[in-house]
XYZ file of C-alpha atoms in Angstrom:
249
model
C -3.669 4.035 10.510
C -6.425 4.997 12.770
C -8.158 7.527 12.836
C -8.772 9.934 16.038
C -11.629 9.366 17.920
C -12.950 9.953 21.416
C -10.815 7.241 23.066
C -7.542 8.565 21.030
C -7.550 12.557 20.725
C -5.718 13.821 18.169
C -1.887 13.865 18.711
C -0.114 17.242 19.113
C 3.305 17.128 17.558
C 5.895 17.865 20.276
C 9.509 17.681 18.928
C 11.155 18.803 21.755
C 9.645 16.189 24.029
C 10.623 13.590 21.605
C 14.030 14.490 21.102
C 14.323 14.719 24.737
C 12.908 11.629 25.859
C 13.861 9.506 22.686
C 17.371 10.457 22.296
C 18.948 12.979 24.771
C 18.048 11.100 27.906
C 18.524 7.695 27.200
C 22.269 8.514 25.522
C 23.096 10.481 28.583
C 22.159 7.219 30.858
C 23.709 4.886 28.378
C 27.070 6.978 28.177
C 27.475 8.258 31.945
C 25.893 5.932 34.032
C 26.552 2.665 32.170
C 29.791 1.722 34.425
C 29.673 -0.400 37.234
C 30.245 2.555 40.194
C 26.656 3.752 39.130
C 24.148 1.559 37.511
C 26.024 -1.138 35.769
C 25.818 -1.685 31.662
C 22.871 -3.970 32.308
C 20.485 -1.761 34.340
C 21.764 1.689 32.221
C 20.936 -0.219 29.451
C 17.483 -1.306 30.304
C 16.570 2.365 31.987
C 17.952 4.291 29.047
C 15.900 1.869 26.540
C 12.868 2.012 28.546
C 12.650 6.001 28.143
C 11.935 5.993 24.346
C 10.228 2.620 25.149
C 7.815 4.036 27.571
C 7.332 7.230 25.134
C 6.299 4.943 22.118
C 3.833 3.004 24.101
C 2.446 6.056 25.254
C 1.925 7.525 22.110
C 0.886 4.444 20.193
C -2.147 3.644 23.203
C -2.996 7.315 23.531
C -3.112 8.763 20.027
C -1.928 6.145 17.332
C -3.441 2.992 18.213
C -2.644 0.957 15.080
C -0.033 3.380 13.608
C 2.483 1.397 12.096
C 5.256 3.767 12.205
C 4.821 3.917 15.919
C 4.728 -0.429 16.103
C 7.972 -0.462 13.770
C 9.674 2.375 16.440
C 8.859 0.189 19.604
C 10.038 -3.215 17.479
C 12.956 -1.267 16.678
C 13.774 -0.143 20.431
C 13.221 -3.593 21.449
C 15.413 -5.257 18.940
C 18.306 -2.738 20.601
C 17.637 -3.915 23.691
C 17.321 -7.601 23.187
C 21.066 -7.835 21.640
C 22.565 -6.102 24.690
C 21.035 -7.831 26.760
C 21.664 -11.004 25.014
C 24.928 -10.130 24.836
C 24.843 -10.915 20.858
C 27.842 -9.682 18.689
C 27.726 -6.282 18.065
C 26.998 -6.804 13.872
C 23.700 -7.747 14.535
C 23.371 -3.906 15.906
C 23.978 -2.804 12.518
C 22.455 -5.407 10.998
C 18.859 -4.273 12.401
C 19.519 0.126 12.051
C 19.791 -1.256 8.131
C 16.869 -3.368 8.138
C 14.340 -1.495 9.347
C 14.375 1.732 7.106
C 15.415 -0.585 4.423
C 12.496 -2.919 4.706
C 10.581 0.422 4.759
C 11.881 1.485 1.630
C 11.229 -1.926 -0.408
C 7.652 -1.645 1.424
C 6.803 1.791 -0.811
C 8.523 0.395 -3.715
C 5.909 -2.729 -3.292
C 3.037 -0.378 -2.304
C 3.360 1.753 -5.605
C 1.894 -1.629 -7.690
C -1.212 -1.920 -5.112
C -4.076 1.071 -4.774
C -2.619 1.997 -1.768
C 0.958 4.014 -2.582
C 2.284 4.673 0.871
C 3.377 8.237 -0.498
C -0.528 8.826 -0.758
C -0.687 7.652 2.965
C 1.835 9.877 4.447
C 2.552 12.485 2.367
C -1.041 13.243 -0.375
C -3.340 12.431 2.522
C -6.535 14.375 3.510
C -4.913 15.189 6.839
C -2.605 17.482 4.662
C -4.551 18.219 1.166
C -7.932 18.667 0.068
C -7.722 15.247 -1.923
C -11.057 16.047 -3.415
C -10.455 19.654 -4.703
C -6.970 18.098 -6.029
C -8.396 15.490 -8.393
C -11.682 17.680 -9.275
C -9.198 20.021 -10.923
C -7.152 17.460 -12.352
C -10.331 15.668 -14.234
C -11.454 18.749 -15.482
C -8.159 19.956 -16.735
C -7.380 16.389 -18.211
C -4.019 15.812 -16.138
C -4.768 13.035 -14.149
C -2.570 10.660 -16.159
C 0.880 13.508 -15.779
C -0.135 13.766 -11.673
C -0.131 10.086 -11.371
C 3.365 9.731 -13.177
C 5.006 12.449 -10.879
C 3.145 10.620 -8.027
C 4.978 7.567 -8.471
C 8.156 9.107 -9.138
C 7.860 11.142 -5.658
C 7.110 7.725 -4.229
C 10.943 6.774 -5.747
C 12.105 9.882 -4.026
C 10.593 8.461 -0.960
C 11.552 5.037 -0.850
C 15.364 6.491 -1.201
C 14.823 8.529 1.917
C 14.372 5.253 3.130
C 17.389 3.217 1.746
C 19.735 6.657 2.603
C 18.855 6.210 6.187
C 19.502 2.274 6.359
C 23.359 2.620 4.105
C 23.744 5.333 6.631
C 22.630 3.860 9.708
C 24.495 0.999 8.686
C 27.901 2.161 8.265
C 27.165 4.210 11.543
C 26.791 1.400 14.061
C 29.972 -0.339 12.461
C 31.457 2.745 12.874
C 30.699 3.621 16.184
C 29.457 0.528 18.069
C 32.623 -1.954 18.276
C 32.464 -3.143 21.412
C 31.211 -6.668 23.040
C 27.313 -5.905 23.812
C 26.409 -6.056 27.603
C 29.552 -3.966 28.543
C 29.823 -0.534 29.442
C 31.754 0.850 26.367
C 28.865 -0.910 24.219
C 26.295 1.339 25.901
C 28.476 4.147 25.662
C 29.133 3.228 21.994
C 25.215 3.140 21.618
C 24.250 6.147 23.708
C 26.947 7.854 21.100
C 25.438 6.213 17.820
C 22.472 7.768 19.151
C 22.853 11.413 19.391
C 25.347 11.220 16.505
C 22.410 9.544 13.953
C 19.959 12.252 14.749
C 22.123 15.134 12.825
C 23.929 13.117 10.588
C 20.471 10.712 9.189
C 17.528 12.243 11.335
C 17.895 16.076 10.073
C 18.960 15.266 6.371
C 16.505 12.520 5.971
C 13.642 15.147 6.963
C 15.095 17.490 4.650
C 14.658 15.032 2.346
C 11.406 14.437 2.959
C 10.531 18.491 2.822
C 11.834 18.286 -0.501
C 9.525 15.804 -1.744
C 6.708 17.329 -0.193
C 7.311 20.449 -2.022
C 8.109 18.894 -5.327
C 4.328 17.481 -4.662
C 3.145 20.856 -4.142
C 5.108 22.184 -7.443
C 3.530 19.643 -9.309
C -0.572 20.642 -7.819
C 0.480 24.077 -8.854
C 1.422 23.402 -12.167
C -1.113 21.023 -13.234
C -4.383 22.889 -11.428
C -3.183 26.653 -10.946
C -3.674 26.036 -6.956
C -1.571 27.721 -4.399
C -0.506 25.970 -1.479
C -2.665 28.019 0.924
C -5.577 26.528 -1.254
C -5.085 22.749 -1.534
C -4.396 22.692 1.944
C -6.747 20.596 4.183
C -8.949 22.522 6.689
C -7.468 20.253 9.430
C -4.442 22.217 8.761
C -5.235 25.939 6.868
C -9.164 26.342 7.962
C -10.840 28.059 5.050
C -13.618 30.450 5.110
C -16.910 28.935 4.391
C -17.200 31.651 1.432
C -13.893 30.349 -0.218
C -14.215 29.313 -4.068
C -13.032 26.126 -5.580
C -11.656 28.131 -8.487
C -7.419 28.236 -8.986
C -5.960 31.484 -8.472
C -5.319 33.193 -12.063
């Protein structure tokens, strides 16, 4: 992931923008202009796409140049588009919403036998914690080895976000999307899958993910005396210049 820089500010998280553009504009095109006395399931399809399309490519050039997350996203939208415009059966739809969180969550499995745990990357980063304080404590207190072990077992926890989201995204689009692709009750079918996957995977996915964040933070507290305010990064909780390394008693 890069890091920001003069060319690429740092990114601004805007939720409501996202949700807009990403989901609640291209699912109204796909399920109200799709038939033929408006756009047509072709050109519906191809505007609605290019909304969280556009977004992405935004994003990745202006703030996230080599973010990976953001690459995977755009593959992701593409993928969509490609089978209705190919007119490919609609399996293949649910084929890719399971592979791509699914490939995700074999990818942290795999990264928990390299140096580079993708839990570390996303979640017990430097953006978030003060790393350094962290593991000072740890050494001195001799509990390295128990951090590590509840490291990798929050990396399980994550990898299962992953797998929840692809069973669920799975049986979703076989649910929902059971029309021939290119037609206007496929894009409608989509444009529903879509607003109906952000409460039913999106929200409890994130939830998920809030929970293993905090299980992180239980486990700082217990094994260095730490509250959160003070193992936060100063990218996200600026300290004052006075403030001691030493855990709160």
């Amino acid at each position: 992931m890069s890091s920001p820089s003069k060319d690429h500010p740092t990114h601004k998280p805007r939720p409501w923008v996202d949700l807009l553009v990403s989901i609640v504009v291209p699912s109204v095109i796909l399920m109200k202009l799709s038939s033929d006395e408006y756009l047509g399931p072709v050109m519906a399809l191809i505007i609605g796409l290019a909304f969280p399309l556009g977004w992405g490519l935004f994003e990745l050039v202006k703030y996230r140049k080599y973010n990976f997350i953001a690459v995977l996203g755009l593959v992701s939208v593409g993928l969509t588009g490609g089978i209705g415009l190919m007119a490919l059966d609609p399996k293949w739809l649910a084929i890719k919403e399971a592979a791509i969180p699914g490939l995700l969550g074999i990818a942290v499995l795999v990264s928990t036998c390299t140096k580079y745990p993708l839990v570390k990357t996303l979640l017990y980063n430097p953006a978030i914690l003060n790393v350094d304080k962290i593991h000072r404590t740890l050494a001195e207190k001799g509990t390295e080895e128990v951090f590590e072990a509840r490291l990798l077992k929050a990396s399980y926890f994550f990898s299962g976000t992953f797998f929840f989201s692809s069973v669920m995204n799975y049986v979703l689009a076989k649910w929902i999307v059971t029309s021939p692709s290119g037609t206007t009750a496929f894009n409608e079918e989509l444009g529903r899958m879509t607003l109906v996957s952000y409460p039913m995977i999106a929200i409890p996915s994130m939830i998920m993910m809030i929970a293993i964040f905090y299980y992180l933070w239980r486990s700082i507290r217990r094994l260095t005396g730490y509250t959160l305010d003070e193992v936060l990064s100063e990218q996200v909780s600026p300290q004052p210049s006075n403030s001691s390394d030493e855990p709160s008693k």
